[in-house]
PDB file of C-alpha atoms in Angstrom:
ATOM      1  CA  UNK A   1     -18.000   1.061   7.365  1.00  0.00           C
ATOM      2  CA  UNK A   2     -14.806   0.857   6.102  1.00  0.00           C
ATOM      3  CA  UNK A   3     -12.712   4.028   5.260  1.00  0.00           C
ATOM      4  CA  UNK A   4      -9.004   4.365   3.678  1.00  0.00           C
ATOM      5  CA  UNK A   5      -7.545   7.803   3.307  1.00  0.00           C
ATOM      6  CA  UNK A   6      -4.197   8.127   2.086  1.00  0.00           C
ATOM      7  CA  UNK A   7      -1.831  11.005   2.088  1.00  0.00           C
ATOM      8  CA  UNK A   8       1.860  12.150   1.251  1.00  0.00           C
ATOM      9  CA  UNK A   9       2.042  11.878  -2.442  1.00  0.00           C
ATOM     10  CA  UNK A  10       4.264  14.311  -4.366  1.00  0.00           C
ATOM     11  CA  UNK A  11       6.644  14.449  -6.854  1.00  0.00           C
ATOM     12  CA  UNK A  12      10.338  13.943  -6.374  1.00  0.00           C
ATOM     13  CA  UNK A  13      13.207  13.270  -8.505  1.00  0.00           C
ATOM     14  CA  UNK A  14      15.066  10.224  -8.933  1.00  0.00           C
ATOM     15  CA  UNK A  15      17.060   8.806  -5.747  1.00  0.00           C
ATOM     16  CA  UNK A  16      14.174  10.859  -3.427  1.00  0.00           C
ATOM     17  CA  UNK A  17      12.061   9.609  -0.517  1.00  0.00           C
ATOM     18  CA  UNK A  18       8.354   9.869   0.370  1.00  0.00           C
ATOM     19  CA  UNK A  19       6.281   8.418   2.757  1.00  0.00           C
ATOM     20  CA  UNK A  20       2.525   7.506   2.407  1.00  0.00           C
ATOM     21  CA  UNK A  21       0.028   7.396   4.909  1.00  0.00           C
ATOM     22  CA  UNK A  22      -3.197   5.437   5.168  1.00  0.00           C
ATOM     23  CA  UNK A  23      -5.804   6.479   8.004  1.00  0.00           C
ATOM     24  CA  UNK A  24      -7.758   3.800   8.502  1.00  0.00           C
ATOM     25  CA  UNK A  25     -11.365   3.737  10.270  1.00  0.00           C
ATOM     26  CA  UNK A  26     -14.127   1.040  10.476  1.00  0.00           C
ATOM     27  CA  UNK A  27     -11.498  -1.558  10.015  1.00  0.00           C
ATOM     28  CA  UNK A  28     -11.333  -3.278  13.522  1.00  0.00           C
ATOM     29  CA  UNK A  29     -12.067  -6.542  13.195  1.00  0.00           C
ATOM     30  CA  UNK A  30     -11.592  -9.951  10.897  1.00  0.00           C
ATOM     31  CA  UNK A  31      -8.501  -8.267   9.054  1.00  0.00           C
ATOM     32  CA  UNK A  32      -6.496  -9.656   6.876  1.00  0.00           C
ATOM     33  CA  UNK A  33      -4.332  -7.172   5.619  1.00  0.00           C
ATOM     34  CA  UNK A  34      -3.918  -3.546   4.685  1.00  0.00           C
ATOM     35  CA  UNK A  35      -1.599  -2.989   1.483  1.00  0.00           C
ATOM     36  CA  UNK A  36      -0.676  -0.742  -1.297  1.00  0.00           C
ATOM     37  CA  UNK A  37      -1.014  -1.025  -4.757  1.00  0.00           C
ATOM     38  CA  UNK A  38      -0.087   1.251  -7.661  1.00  0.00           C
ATOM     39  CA  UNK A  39      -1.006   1.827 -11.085  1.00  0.00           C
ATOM     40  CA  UNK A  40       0.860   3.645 -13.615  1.00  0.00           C
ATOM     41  CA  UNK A  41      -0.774   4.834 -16.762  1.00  0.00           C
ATOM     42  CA  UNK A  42      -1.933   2.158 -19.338  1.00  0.00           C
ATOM     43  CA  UNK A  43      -0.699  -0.778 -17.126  1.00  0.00           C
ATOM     44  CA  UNK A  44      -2.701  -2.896 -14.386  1.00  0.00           C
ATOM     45  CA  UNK A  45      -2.704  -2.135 -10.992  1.00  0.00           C
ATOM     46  CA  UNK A  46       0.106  -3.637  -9.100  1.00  0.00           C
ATOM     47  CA  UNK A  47      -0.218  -5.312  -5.317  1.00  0.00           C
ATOM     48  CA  UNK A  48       3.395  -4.071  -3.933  1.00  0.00           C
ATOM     49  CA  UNK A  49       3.379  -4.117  -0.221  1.00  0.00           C
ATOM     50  CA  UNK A  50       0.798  -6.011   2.387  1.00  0.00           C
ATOM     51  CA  UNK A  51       1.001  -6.180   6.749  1.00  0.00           C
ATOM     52  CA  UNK A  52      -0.925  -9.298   7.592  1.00  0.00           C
ATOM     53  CA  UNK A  53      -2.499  -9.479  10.591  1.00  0.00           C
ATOM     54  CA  UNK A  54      -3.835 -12.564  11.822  1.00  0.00           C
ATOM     55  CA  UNK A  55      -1.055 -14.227  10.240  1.00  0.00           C
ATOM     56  CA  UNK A  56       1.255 -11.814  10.542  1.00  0.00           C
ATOM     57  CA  UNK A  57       4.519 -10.799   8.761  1.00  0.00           C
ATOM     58  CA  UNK A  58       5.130  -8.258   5.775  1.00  0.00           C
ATOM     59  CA  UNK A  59       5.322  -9.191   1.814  1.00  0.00           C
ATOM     60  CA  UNK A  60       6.706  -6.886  -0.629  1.00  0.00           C
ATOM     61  CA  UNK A  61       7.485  -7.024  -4.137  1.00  0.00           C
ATOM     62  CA  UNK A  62      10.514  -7.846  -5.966  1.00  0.00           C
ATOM     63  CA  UNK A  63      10.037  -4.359  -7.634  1.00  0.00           C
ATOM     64  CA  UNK A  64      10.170  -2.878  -4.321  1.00  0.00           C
ATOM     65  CA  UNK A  65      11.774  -4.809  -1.948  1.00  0.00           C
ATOM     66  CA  UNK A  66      14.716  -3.295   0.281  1.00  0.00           C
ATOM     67  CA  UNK A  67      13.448   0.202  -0.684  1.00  0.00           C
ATOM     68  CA  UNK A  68      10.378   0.267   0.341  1.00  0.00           C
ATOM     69  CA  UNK A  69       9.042  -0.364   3.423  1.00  0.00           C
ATOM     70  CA  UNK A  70       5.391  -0.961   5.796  1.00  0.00           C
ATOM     71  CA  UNK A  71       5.106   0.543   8.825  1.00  0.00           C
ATOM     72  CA  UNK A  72       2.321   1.294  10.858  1.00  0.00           C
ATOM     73  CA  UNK A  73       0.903   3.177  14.278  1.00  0.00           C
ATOM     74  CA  UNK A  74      -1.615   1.509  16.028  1.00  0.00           C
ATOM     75  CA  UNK A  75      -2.771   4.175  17.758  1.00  0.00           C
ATOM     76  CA  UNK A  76      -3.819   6.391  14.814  1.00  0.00           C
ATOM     77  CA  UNK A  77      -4.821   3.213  13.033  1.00  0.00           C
ATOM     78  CA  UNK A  78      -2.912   4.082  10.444  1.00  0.00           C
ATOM     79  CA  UNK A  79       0.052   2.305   7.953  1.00  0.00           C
ATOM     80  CA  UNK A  80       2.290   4.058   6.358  1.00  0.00           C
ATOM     81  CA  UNK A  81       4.781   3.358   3.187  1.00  0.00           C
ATOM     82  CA  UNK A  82       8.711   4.688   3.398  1.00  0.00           C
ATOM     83  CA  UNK A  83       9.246   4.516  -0.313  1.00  0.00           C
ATOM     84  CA  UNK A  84      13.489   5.545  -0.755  1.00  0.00           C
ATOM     85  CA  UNK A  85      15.960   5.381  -3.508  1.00  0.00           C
ATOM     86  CA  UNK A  86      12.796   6.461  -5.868  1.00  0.00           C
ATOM     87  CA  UNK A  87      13.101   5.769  -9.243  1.00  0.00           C
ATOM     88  CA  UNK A  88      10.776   7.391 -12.724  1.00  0.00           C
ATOM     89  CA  UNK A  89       9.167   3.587 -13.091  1.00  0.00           C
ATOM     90  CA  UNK A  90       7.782   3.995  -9.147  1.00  0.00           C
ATOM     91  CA  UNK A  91       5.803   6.964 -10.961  1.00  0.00           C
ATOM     92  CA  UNK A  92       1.921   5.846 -10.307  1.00  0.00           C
ATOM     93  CA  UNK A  93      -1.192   6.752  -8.594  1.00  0.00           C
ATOM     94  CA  UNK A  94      -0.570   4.881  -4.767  1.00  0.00           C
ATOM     95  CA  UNK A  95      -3.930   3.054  -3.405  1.00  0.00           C
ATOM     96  CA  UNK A  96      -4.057   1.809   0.071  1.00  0.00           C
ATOM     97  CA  UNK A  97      -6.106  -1.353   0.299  1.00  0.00           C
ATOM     98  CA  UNK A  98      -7.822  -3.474   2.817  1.00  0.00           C
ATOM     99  CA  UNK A  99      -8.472  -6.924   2.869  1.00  0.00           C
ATOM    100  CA  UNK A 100     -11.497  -8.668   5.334  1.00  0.00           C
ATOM    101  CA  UNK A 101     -12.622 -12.118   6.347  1.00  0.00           C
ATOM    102  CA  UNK A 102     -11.916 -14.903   3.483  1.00  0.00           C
ATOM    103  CA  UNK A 103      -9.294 -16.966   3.473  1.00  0.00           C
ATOM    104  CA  UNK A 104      -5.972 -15.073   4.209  1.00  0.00           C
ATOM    105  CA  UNK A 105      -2.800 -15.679   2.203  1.00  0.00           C
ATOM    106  CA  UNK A 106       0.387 -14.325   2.738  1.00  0.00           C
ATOM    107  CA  UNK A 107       1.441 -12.885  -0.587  1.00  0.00           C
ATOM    108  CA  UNK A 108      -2.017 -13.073  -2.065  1.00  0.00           C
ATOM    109  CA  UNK A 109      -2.214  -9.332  -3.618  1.00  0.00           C
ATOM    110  CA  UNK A 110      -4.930 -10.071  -6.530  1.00  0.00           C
ATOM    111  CA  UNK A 111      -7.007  -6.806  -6.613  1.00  0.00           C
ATOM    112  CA  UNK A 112     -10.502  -8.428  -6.275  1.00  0.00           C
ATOM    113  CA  UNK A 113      -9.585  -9.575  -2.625  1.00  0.00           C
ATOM    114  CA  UNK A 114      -9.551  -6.633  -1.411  1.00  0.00           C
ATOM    115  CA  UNK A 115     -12.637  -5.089  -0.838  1.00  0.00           C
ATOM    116  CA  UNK A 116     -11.554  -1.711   0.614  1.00  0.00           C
ATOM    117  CA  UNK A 117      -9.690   0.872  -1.201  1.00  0.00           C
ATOM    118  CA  UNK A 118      -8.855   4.679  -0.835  1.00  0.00           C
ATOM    119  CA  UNK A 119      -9.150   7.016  -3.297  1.00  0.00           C
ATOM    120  CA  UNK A 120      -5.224   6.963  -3.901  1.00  0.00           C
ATOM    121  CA  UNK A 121      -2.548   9.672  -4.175  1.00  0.00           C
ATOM    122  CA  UNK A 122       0.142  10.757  -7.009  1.00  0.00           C
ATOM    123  CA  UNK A 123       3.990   9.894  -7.292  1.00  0.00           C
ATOM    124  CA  UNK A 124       5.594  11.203  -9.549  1.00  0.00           C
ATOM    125  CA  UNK A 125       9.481  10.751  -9.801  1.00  0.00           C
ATOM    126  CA  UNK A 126      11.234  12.483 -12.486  1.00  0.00           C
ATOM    127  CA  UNK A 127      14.650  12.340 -13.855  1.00  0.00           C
TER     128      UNK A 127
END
């Protein structure tokens, strides 16, 4: 079984770092990624950073890319998320998601594809 637990939420103000951690466990074999999304309040969740794998290499969005960035430690089996140069519209709740088996796609962050989620953690950026 499958388990995502992420951590290092908090609030920060504008121009501030954080970085997120997602312990992973039961997720050993068939990957195809581990990512995060976000969702802010009202809007749809958004697919914002993926490792692949099998395939290998990083994707990020445009809304995030070259201030965020995927990391992880193999040893603890867990990725974490270096989010810098924070701004109020990166305020959202942070899921870490998992992807298994299925045909893998680099880039491919639609929501129902991943079939393993954590129960997320708050960023809140203010002004």
């Amino acid at each position: 079984q499958v388990q995502l637990v992420e951590s290092g939420g908090g609030s920060v103000q504008t121009g501030g770092s954080l970085r997120l951690s997602c312990a992973a466990s039961g997720f050993t074999y068939n990957r195809c990624s581990m990512g995060w999304f976000r969702q802010a309040p009202g809007k749809q969740r958004e697919g914002i950073a993926a490792l692949y794998f099998g395939i290998g290499g990083t994707y990020y969005a445009s809304s995030v890319k070259g201030r965020f960035t995927l990391s992880q430690d193999n040893a603890k089996n867990t990725l974490y998320l270096q989010m810098n140069s924070l701004e109020p519209e990166d305020t959202a709740m942070y899921y870490c998601a998992a992807k298994r088996g299925g045909t893998c796609l680099y880039g491919d962050m639609r929501v129902a594809n991943f079939g393993y989620w954590g129960q997320g953690t708050q960023v809140t950026v203010s002004v």
